[in-house]
Amino acid sequence: MKENILRKLFFPKASCQETGGYVKRANPDSLHEVFNKYASQEKNGEKFMTPEDFVRGYLGLFSATDYNKESVRLLAGIVNTSKDGLISYSEFQAFEGLLCFPDALYKTAFQLFDTNGNGVISFEEFMEVMKKTVLHQRIPFNMEGGFLQLYFGRNKKRCISYTEFSQFLHDFHEEYAIEAFRRFDKEGSGFISVLDFQDIMISIKSHLLTKEVETHLIETASGNQSGRRVSFPYFVAFNSLLNNMELIKRIYLNVTNGHRTQEVSKDEFMHSVQSMSQITPLEVDILFQLCDVLRQTGRIVYNDLSAIAPEPYFKQITNRLAEIRAVSSPEERSILIQILESGYRFALGSIAGAVGATAVYPIDLVKTRMQNQRTGSFIGELMYRNSFDCFKKVVRHEGLFGLYRGLVPQLMGVAPEKAIKLTVNDLVRDKFMDKNGNIALHGEILAGACAGGSQVIFTNPLEIVKIRLQVAGEIAGGSKVRAWSVVKDLGLFGLYKGARACFLRDVPFSAIYFPTYAHTKAKLADETGYNHPLTLLLAGIIAGVPAAALVTPADVIKTRLQVVARQGQTTYSGVWDATRKIYSEEGPRAFWKGTIARVLRSSPQFGVTLLTYEILQRLFYVDFGGSRPTGSELKITSVDTK
């Protein structure tokens, strides 16, 4: 009988659904339809499933023609509580309900061993099922030992209830590993070979092993002080470490004050461990030894711990409208899949960019008009005293729609602009990430800078058209200016006027923004690493404050270069010429004009954009085998899948 059969029982084709943190019952009509599909027997007008219908048909197990009929009977007995050899719909429905319990694994195991259905398990029932397992045939468990006597009594006549069985099953798994160690230690030296250690871990403790840990078992065990042998203390400590990984993660977060990317040395970790007697120095040694095998740095970060023990159960807070697996494993990521992933990100980024731009466009218009207001060269009264005064006058003289003057070309350009920025940032970050999902700060900054540089091809034409439309309303009685007329007047090369200043603004903005967003988002995540949508919005807004404020001088220069100067206003021939003239005519404070409006526009815009982008990734999830959006799932440790 396969050892992972119980786990397979938890994924039936019409079973419980996960919603809102709870497991919901399946639709009765769908459940009945599934039952009728596989039920092959009929008695007195009522349909029934045979053991083969349930195990081989519904569960899809034991597909070979020479299958073990006794194993099929035992598995079907989990559902067939009446033990009459046939499964009725009511029994099938009860089984579906059983899977919705939080302790479903233990309940299912209990029904497997309760072969006569009397609500308790005897020693004979336990032995009958165990002797049919492949594990017992490979590594026999001593049925006459003292461990079983503690539960079933010296004369093996005592029966155990469900609650007692749940504890027994937990303890039995630990005892089985120790029993296996004794069997492999034939000389009684307290040592086994690393190959025997690997055999025990894969046969009995496979539920604790990730693919990375399983692959490096021999390498890790060979690095202990005993060389190619594994001592009993090392064996116990290794298993204890894997059982206590959730505690290990909490210790790490305690050391780093909740920061998940900070590297921690063994001494720093050991210092925090001293307050917790559950973790021994030997377990800490094994932890760092295992992490060093996986990453070769001598230090650990949170992703190293997740590589050793990822949370085995993910509960989606956001109900997905679509979920597609483009590949079955990361190894299948071809060039085509990576291109499709970038296209997927580009599409979501376009939508997110449009939503973000629309939300804050009135603030952007006020910012532009404030930056274009000149005090040194234009004779006459200032049009706007401050940003609020500008907002009021626009509404008074141009109406509410005046706040959205130039929005259409903005949306036409902002979709590809934000899309390429988000796509390139994600793409370059992926290239700098190691196999455990860690990325150095310089990699984050470079990814952001690349994103900022790549967007200028879309940003500059968009900005110059938008700005000329935004300032057109300042001229009383002037003819209405349309986007297409601006484009025709500028021509192709004119659309890239001020591109150098655009680079000076967008490259440092993104280099500041994206790393700040990633770290702020991680700080605002809860202890499970999950980000509530409000924390995503807050992280986007916070990151936008320094990014938008610090690049305002470049934004002022860009605006002056791209606006058509009216009669009496200073003209500029380039970035350096604009910098010199603005400084000499208006002073250094002129470079910071519109800073507040820019921050008030950029911060919420990027907050809304990143929030929309990440929510769309949650709603329309496509697994391309690459990196997951961090903080998108609430991780809840499941019942110990033994």
XYZ file of C-alpha atoms in Angstrom:
642
model
C 0.000 0.000 0.000
C 1.493 3.364 -0.950
C 2.532 5.555 1.958
C 1.033 8.742 0.551
C -2.437 7.267 0.060
C -3.934 9.193 2.984
C -2.744 12.446 1.504
C -4.303 11.591 -1.846
C -7.605 11.123 -0.101
C -7.593 14.825 0.707
C -7.926 15.922 -2.882
C -11.099 14.277 -4.211
C -12.659 15.572 -7.383
C -15.745 17.116 -5.785
C -14.652 17.809 -2.284
C -14.452 20.706 0.135
C -13.675 24.212 -1.025
C -11.473 26.720 0.789
C -13.089 30.105 1.337
C -12.686 32.861 3.884
C -10.344 30.877 6.101
C -12.771 27.946 6.431
C -13.421 24.794 4.442
C -16.848 24.794 2.841
C -18.934 21.747 1.988
C -19.248 20.755 -1.656
C -22.428 21.518 -3.567
C -24.840 18.570 -2.916
C -25.954 18.438 -6.548
C -22.365 18.276 -7.802
C -21.529 15.671 -5.167
C -24.481 13.493 -6.165
C -23.497 13.807 -9.808
C -19.960 12.635 -9.043
C -21.254 9.727 -6.945
C -23.595 8.556 -9.710
C -20.770 8.773 -12.221
C -18.674 6.175 -10.359
C -21.377 4.050 -8.695
C -21.715 0.785 -10.628
C -24.033 -1.227 -8.346
C -27.767 -0.787 -7.848
C -29.996 -2.304 -5.173
C -33.706 -1.611 -4.776
C -33.392 1.440 -7.026
C -30.488 2.877 -5.015
C -26.972 3.231 -6.409
C -23.849 2.045 -4.557
C -20.102 2.223 -5.066
C -17.962 -0.890 -4.798
C -14.505 -0.617 -3.193
C -13.041 -0.663 -6.715
C -15.396 2.131 -7.834
C -14.235 4.351 -4.993
C -10.510 3.577 -4.854
C -9.651 2.779 -8.458
C -12.310 4.871 -10.185
C -12.910 7.923 -8.002
C -9.509 8.247 -6.286
C -7.569 6.955 -9.269
C -5.345 4.645 -7.181
C -4.209 1.081 -7.911
C -4.685 1.471 -11.656
C -2.612 -1.636 -12.496
C -4.499 -4.829 -13.375
C -2.671 -6.814 -10.680
C -3.708 -4.471 -7.870
C -3.879 -5.567 -4.227
C -7.576 -6.216 -3.568
C -7.095 -6.303 0.189
C -5.550 -2.827 0.160
C -8.462 -1.560 -1.922
C -10.901 -3.084 0.586
C -9.148 -1.451 3.532
C -9.114 1.976 1.896
C -12.763 1.735 0.913
C -13.507 0.856 4.543
C -12.735 4.473 5.460
C -15.933 5.475 3.671
C -17.898 2.256 4.095
C -18.678 2.756 7.786
C -21.380 0.062 7.711
C -18.697 -2.447 6.618
C -21.130 -4.171 4.280
C -18.818 -3.937 1.268
C -20.828 -1.270 -0.577
C -20.672 2.528 -0.283
C -23.998 4.352 -0.260
C -24.461 8.005 -1.200
C -25.063 8.941 2.441
C -21.711 7.344 3.383
C -19.993 9.119 0.477
C -21.529 12.433 1.581
C -20.450 11.817 5.173
C -16.896 11.177 3.944
C -16.917 14.477 2.041
C -18.016 16.197 5.235
C -15.267 14.432 7.159
C -12.667 16.009 4.878
C -13.884 19.462 5.892
C -12.925 18.947 9.556
C -9.662 20.578 10.688
C -8.472 17.206 12.008
C -9.577 15.368 8.866
C -6.256 13.539 8.472
C -6.461 11.948 11.910
C -10.174 11.149 11.510
C -9.528 9.496 8.157
C -6.638 7.479 9.564
C -8.816 6.418 12.487
C -11.518 5.112 10.139
C -8.873 3.278 8.142
C -7.681 1.373 11.212
C -11.175 0.903 12.675
C -11.829 -2.021 10.341
C -14.930 -3.322 12.161
C -16.485 0.139 12.606
C -17.130 -0.081 16.370
C -15.590 3.350 17.178
C -12.408 2.054 18.882
C -9.195 0.446 17.603
C -7.835 -2.805 18.948
C -4.290 -4.102 18.673
C -5.407 -6.728 16.156
C -6.981 -4.075 13.907
C -3.870 -1.920 14.057
C -1.595 -4.858 13.271
C -3.839 -6.049 10.412
C -3.516 -2.707 8.577
C 0.151 -2.087 9.407
C 1.336 -5.465 8.123
C -0.121 -4.677 4.711
C 1.960 -1.504 4.265
C 5.073 -1.410 2.082
C 6.913 0.378 4.894
C 6.369 -2.437 7.370
C 7.452 -4.976 4.781
C 10.698 -3.037 4.177
C 11.423 -1.980 7.762
C 9.367 -4.197 10.117
C 8.195 -2.625 13.355
C 8.531 -4.699 16.536
C 4.914 -5.467 17.408
C 5.974 -7.033 20.721
C 7.933 -4.020 21.941
C 7.220 -1.898 24.961
C 5.870 1.069 22.993
C 2.724 -0.702 21.809
C 2.189 -2.146 25.277
C 1.937 1.378 26.669
C -1.106 2.007 24.482
C -2.726 -1.421 24.099
C -1.659 -2.900 27.458
C 0.756 -5.731 28.217
C -1.751 -8.358 27.091
C -2.765 -6.262 23.985
C -6.436 -6.335 24.980
C -6.994 -2.639 25.536
C -8.769 -0.648 22.798
C -8.059 3.029 22.162
C -10.515 5.815 21.308
C -10.154 8.420 18.573
C -8.480 11.064 20.755
C -6.047 8.483 22.150
C -5.387 7.184 18.651
C -4.470 10.671 17.391
C -1.730 10.897 20.045
C -0.699 7.301 19.392
C -0.316 7.969 15.662
C 1.891 10.984 16.372
C 4.089 9.099 18.848
C 4.168 5.950 16.713
C 5.715 7.863 13.844
C 8.553 9.065 16.084
C 9.000 5.621 17.601
C 9.094 4.020 14.156
C 12.075 6.171 13.168
C 13.923 5.193 16.356
C 13.042 1.533 15.780
C 14.429 1.815 12.240
C 17.668 3.306 13.629
C 18.026 0.317 15.972
C 17.514 -2.130 13.097
C 20.179 -0.477 10.942
C 22.585 -0.224 13.911
C 23.224 -3.964 13.923
C 26.412 -3.694 16.008
C 24.806 -1.506 18.668
C 27.469 1.201 18.226
C 25.042 4.125 18.255
C 25.887 4.897 14.614
C 24.358 4.175 11.216
C 25.692 4.945 7.744
C 24.601 8.069 5.884
C 22.895 5.841 3.306
C 20.849 4.151 6.056
C 20.048 7.612 7.427
C 18.803 8.669 3.991
C 16.739 5.477 3.704
C 15.022 6.076 7.063
C 14.277 9.718 6.337
C 12.811 9.036 2.894
C 10.846 5.953 4.020
C 9.455 7.194 7.337
C 9.977 10.969 7.502
C 9.309 11.926 3.891
C 6.524 14.293 4.992
C 9.190 16.471 6.646
C 11.444 16.650 3.586
C 11.298 19.233 0.848
C 12.844 18.387 -2.486
C 15.914 20.495 -1.635
C 16.454 18.807 1.733
C 15.890 15.309 0.334
C 18.410 15.958 -2.450
C 21.071 17.099 0.024
C 20.507 14.584 2.836
C 23.762 12.675 2.292
C 25.782 15.861 1.774
C 24.407 17.376 4.979
C 24.833 14.231 7.090
C 28.385 13.737 5.775
C 29.337 17.152 7.098
C 28.789 16.252 10.754
C 31.662 15.469 13.119
C 31.288 11.711 12.607
C 32.002 11.924 8.889
C 30.226 9.247 6.853
C 28.324 7.963 9.896
C 25.306 9.391 11.690
C 25.119 9.168 15.466
C 21.871 8.653 17.332
C 21.985 12.156 18.919
C 22.470 13.664 15.434
C 19.584 11.564 14.093
C 17.242 12.680 16.882
C 18.326 16.323 16.603
C 17.837 16.315 12.815
C 14.267 15.059 13.166
C 13.541 17.376 16.060
C 14.772 20.333 14.008
C 12.443 19.494 11.115
C 9.534 19.052 13.534
C 10.224 22.459 15.104
C 10.731 24.552 11.972
C 7.789 26.816 12.768
C 9.459 27.654 16.074
C 12.765 28.172 14.233
C 11.046 30.679 11.945
C 9.668 32.575 14.938
C 13.125 32.716 16.481
C 14.530 34.110 13.234
C 11.808 36.786 13.062
C 12.522 37.648 16.691
C 16.207 38.171 15.869
C 15.433 40.363 12.841
C 12.449 42.216 14.354
C 10.200 40.777 11.662
C 12.480 41.506 8.700
C 12.562 38.514 6.343
C 15.586 39.372 4.216
C 18.129 40.174 6.954
C 21.010 37.701 7.169
C 21.559 36.162 10.610
C 24.765 34.548 11.845
C 24.909 31.435 14.001
C 25.982 33.439 17.068
C 23.083 35.886 16.649
C 20.636 33.029 16.250
C 22.068 31.083 19.187
C 21.772 34.123 21.420
C 18.011 34.285 20.737
C 17.629 30.502 21.111
C 18.890 30.591 24.705
C 15.456 31.722 25.916
C 13.826 28.635 24.356
C 14.824 25.287 25.793
C 13.110 23.343 22.980
C 15.979 24.039 20.562
C 19.393 22.557 21.350
C 22.839 23.749 20.162
C 23.139 20.573 18.079
C 19.906 21.436 16.267
C 21.238 24.933 15.570
C 24.450 23.408 14.186
C 22.422 21.172 11.877
C 20.240 24.115 10.798
C 23.217 26.217 9.709
C 24.905 23.182 8.197
C 21.809 22.474 6.107
C 21.396 26.124 5.079
C 25.074 26.300 4.146
C 24.669 23.249 1.913
C 21.704 24.929 0.208
C 23.153 28.463 -0.100
C 26.848 28.441 0.944
C 26.869 31.746 2.857
C 27.268 30.747 6.506
C 24.230 32.887 7.347
C 20.500 32.364 7.054
C 17.530 34.383 5.823
C 13.839 33.542 6.076
C 13.696 32.034 2.590
C 16.331 29.483 3.651
C 13.959 28.307 6.363
C 11.083 28.167 3.892
C 13.247 26.036 1.588
C 13.702 23.564 4.460
C 10.082 23.639 5.630
C 7.643 25.561 3.435
C 4.234 26.070 4.957
C 2.401 22.966 3.713
C -1.030 24.571 3.535
C -1.900 27.836 1.786
C -5.189 29.547 2.414
C -6.076 32.145 -0.217
C -7.664 35.226 1.271
C -8.598 36.500 -2.171
C -10.907 34.148 -4.058
C -9.261 33.565 -7.421
C -11.396 34.205 -10.477
C -8.952 32.174 -12.563
C -6.029 29.891 -11.773
C -3.795 28.410 -14.462
C -0.655 26.300 -14.206
C 1.461 27.024 -17.262
C 4.103 24.507 -16.139
C 4.060 21.608 -13.720
C 7.504 22.440 -12.277
C 10.066 25.297 -12.449
C 12.363 23.052 -14.491
C 9.903 23.316 -17.398
C 10.341 27.110 -17.737
C 11.269 27.569 -21.378
C 12.045 30.850 -23.161
C 8.490 30.847 -24.487
C 7.052 30.464 -20.965
C 9.195 33.367 -19.740
C 7.974 35.519 -22.632
C 4.379 34.600 -21.811
C 5.033 35.496 -18.155
C 6.283 38.950 -19.186
C 3.229 39.380 -21.421
C 0.970 38.412 -18.509
C 2.663 40.952 -16.238
C 2.484 43.595 -18.982
C -1.284 43.120 -19.369
C -1.938 43.377 -15.632
C 0.442 46.334 -15.356
C -1.476 48.169 -18.102
C -4.745 47.857 -16.214
C -3.120 48.783 -12.907
C -1.433 51.835 -14.444
C -4.690 53.117 -15.911
C -6.506 52.724 -12.591
C -3.737 54.485 -10.671
C -3.468 57.385 -13.129
C -7.220 58.048 -13.175
C -7.403 58.066 -9.386
C -4.899 60.903 -8.955
C -5.070 62.803 -12.242
C -6.560 66.008 -10.724
C -3.587 66.240 -8.353
C -1.213 65.763 -11.294
C -2.838 68.637 -13.182
C -2.455 70.952 -10.168
C 1.183 69.874 -9.789
C 1.952 70.650 -13.433
C 0.399 74.110 -13.332
C 2.228 74.986 -10.129
C 5.556 73.893 -11.605
C 4.973 75.911 -14.787
C 4.191 79.115 -12.857
C 7.173 81.442 -13.201
C 8.118 84.320 -10.926
C 11.296 85.712 -12.454
C 10.501 86.385 -16.090
C 6.763 86.887 -16.415
C 5.436 90.337 -15.554
C 2.134 90.294 -13.785
C 0.267 88.863 -10.834
C 0.846 85.203 -9.950
C -2.071 83.078 -11.169
C -2.026 80.652 -8.196
C -1.018 81.330 -4.611
C -0.701 77.623 -3.714
C -1.847 74.175 -4.793
C -5.247 74.487 -3.114
C -5.829 77.870 -4.755
C -4.938 76.316 -8.107
C -7.438 73.492 -7.532
C -10.242 75.951 -6.702
C -9.574 78.162 -9.728
C -9.510 75.240 -12.130
C -12.903 74.043 -10.861
C -14.324 77.590 -10.914
C -13.178 78.545 -14.404
C -12.994 75.194 -16.193
C -15.442 73.007 -14.303
C -14.877 69.591 -12.778
C -13.917 68.147 -16.143
C -11.117 70.695 -16.264
C -9.368 68.623 -13.604
C -9.191 65.791 -16.155
C -7.902 67.866 -19.089
C -5.412 65.653 -20.945
C -6.549 62.409 -19.285
C -7.203 60.494 -22.525
C -3.644 60.729 -23.908
C -2.420 60.087 -20.380
C -4.327 56.792 -20.262
C -3.151 55.851 -23.759
C 0.430 56.232 -22.650
C 0.264 55.334 -18.977
C -0.916 51.796 -19.686
C 2.250 50.728 -21.566
C 4.409 53.015 -19.411
C 3.406 51.491 -16.074
C 3.187 48.056 -17.641
C 6.760 48.119 -18.920
C 7.990 49.583 -15.632
C 6.371 46.850 -13.534
C 7.313 44.120 -16.015
C 10.976 45.124 -16.273
C 11.288 45.528 -12.511
C 9.876 42.034 -11.931
C 11.983 40.591 -14.751
C 15.290 42.026 -13.530
C 14.480 41.168 -9.895
C 13.902 37.554 -10.974
C 17.327 37.515 -12.643
C 19.033 38.751 -9.467
C 17.180 36.353 -7.146
C 18.994 33.281 -5.908
C 17.321 29.869 -5.829
C 15.787 30.607 -2.422
C 14.151 33.828 -3.589
C 16.626 36.201 -1.908
C 17.810 39.377 -3.625
C 20.567 41.767 -2.538
C 19.836 45.490 -2.123
C 22.035 46.441 -5.079
C 20.000 44.027 -7.226
C 16.758 45.682 -6.120
C 18.123 49.161 -6.885
C 19.415 48.099 -10.300
C 16.091 46.424 -11.126
C 14.255 49.633 -10.245
C 16.686 51.762 -12.266
C 16.252 49.503 -15.308
C 12.489 49.788 -14.931
C 12.692 53.587 -14.778
C 14.974 53.795 -17.804
C 12.881 51.464 -19.915
C 9.700 53.459 -19.450
C 11.051 56.730 -20.887
C 10.303 55.586 -24.443
C 6.618 55.777 -23.474
C 6.819 58.436 -20.767
C 8.347 61.337 -22.675
C 5.784 61.615 -25.530
C 3.023 61.068 -23.010
C 4.337 63.730 -20.637
C 4.891 66.448 -23.219
C 1.391 66.058 -24.706
C -0.213 65.844 -21.267
C 1.617 68.922 -19.957
C 0.722 71.085 -22.946
C -2.920 70.118 -22.590
C -2.846 70.763 -18.837
C -1.432 74.302 -19.134
C -3.633 75.189 -22.114
C -6.510 75.995 -19.783
C -4.501 78.795 -18.148
C -5.001 81.096 -21.130
C -8.386 82.786 -20.809
C -10.415 82.673 -23.984
C -7.798 80.598 -25.761
C -8.809 78.122 -28.426
C -9.316 74.570 -27.317
C -6.169 72.489 -27.706
C -6.483 68.840 -28.704
C -3.987 66.041 -28.233
C -3.629 65.191 -31.913
C -2.844 68.815 -32.818
C -0.098 68.843 -30.173
C 1.381 65.647 -31.620
C 1.334 67.062 -35.171
C 2.976 70.317 -34.058
C 5.752 68.489 -32.187
C 6.570 65.780 -34.679
C 8.424 62.580 -33.838
C 11.598 64.182 -32.505
C 9.671 66.898 -30.711
C 7.844 64.245 -28.698
C 11.174 63.406 -27.069
C 12.027 66.951 -26.086
C 13.243 66.894 -22.481
C 14.051 63.165 -22.615
C 17.311 63.666 -20.711
C 15.460 65.308 -17.853
C 12.922 62.489 -18.046
C 15.763 59.988 -17.566
C 17.105 62.065 -14.673
C 13.698 61.833 -13.027
C 12.473 58.324 -13.837
C 15.667 56.307 -13.274
C 16.334 57.509 -9.699
C 12.601 57.515 -8.911
C 12.240 53.818 -9.685
C 15.608 52.972 -8.134
C 14.314 54.488 -4.882
C 10.679 53.436 -5.158
C 10.754 49.700 -5.844
C 13.296 48.666 -3.165
C 11.513 50.902 -0.635
C 8.164 49.345 -1.574
C 9.493 45.782 -1.288
C 11.001 46.370 2.157
C 8.027 48.378 3.463
C 5.651 45.694 2.212
C 7.678 43.037 4.067
C 7.630 45.147 7.243
C 3.851 45.573 7.082
C 3.182 41.863 6.469
C 1.768 39.881 9.379
C 3.694 37.134 11.145
C 2.727 34.622 8.454
C 4.107 36.864 5.702
C 0.648 37.767 4.333
C -0.110 41.309 3.157
C -3.664 42.557 3.555
C -4.682 44.802 0.626
C -4.598 47.841 2.918
C -0.947 47.144 3.771
C -0.170 46.937 0.044
C -1.754 50.352 -0.475
C 0.062 51.791 2.535
C 3.406 50.354 1.408
C 2.931 51.876 -2.055
C 2.067 55.280 -0.596
C 4.969 55.292 1.896
C 7.498 54.283 -0.774
C 6.269 57.060 -3.043
C 7.052 59.857 -0.568
C 10.892 59.828 -0.719
C 10.952 58.712 -4.354
C 8.673 61.519 -5.556
C 10.148 64.243 -3.357
C 13.821 63.598 -4.082
C 13.460 63.750 -7.877
C 11.307 66.915 -7.968
C 14.172 69.107 -9.337
C 14.458 66.853 -12.389
C 10.673 66.977 -12.783
C 10.666 70.799 -12.686
C 13.401 70.965 -15.359
C 11.526 68.461 -17.535
C 8.287 70.453 -17.230
C 9.988 73.741 -18.210
C 11.611 72.105 -21.248
C 8.384 70.550 -22.476
C 5.997 73.508 -22.015
C 5.699 76.072 -24.798
C 6.927 79.358 -23.314
C 4.509 82.273 -23.695
C 5.559 85.777 -24.623
C 7.834 87.241 -21.961
C 8.757 83.888 -20.439
C 12.267 82.480 -20.386
C 13.070 79.766 -22.897
C 15.479 76.900 -22.339
C 17.727 75.037 -24.767
C 18.531 71.993 -22.646
C 18.871 70.460 -19.198
C 21.956 72.403 -18.149
C 20.638 75.680 -19.624
C 17.327 75.232 -17.768
C 19.114 74.419 -14.523
C 21.304 77.532 -14.773
C 18.509 79.924 -15.721
C 16.023 78.671 -13.141
C 18.653 79.004 -10.418
C 19.753 82.499 -11.444
C 16.260 83.907 -12.038
C 14.189 82.164 -9.350
C 16.648 80.787 -6.818
C 17.146 77.209 -5.525
C 13.629 77.021 -4.097
C 12.204 76.992 -7.617
C 13.577 73.491 -8.114
C 11.252 72.273 -5.397
C 8.082 73.870 -6.768
C 5.166 71.475 -6.707
C 6.936 69.037 -4.373
C 3.882 68.655 -2.153
C 1.556 68.249 -5.125
C 3.993 65.778 -6.705
C 4.171 63.709 -3.526
C 0.398 63.893 -3.109
C 0.022 62.683 -6.701
C 2.815 60.108 -7.069
C 2.451 58.420 -3.686
C -1.247 57.554 -3.940
C -0.937 56.871 -7.682
C 1.741 54.250 -7.191
C -0.044 52.993 -4.097
C -3.224 52.405 -6.120
C -1.213 51.051 -9.081
C 0.764 48.512 -7.044
C -2.344 47.543 -5.071
C -4.269 46.932 -8.308
C -1.323 45.057 -9.849
C -0.953 42.691 -6.899
C -4.696 42.152 -6.460
C -4.994 41.297 -10.163
C -2.183 38.767 -9.731
C -4.147 37.209 -6.890
C -7.458 37.195 -8.750
C -6.052 35.947 -12.073
C -3.210 33.729 -10.918
C -1.034 32.038 -13.522
C 1.820 29.832 -12.319
C 4.674 30.164 -14.797
C 7.073 28.303 -12.516
C 8.803 31.550 -11.510
C 8.621 33.634 -8.362
C 5.297 33.982 -6.542
C 3.963 37.438 -5.651
C 5.179 37.792 -2.063
C 2.599 38.246 0.664
C -0.250 37.113 -1.585
C -1.285 34.099 0.478
C -1.960 33.550 4.118
C 0.137 30.597 5.206
C -1.464 28.341 7.765
C 0.350 25.281 8.993
C -1.816 22.254 8.379
C -2.418 19.230 10.531
C 0.877 17.370 10.703
C 0.739 15.275 7.549
C 2.082 12.083 8.891
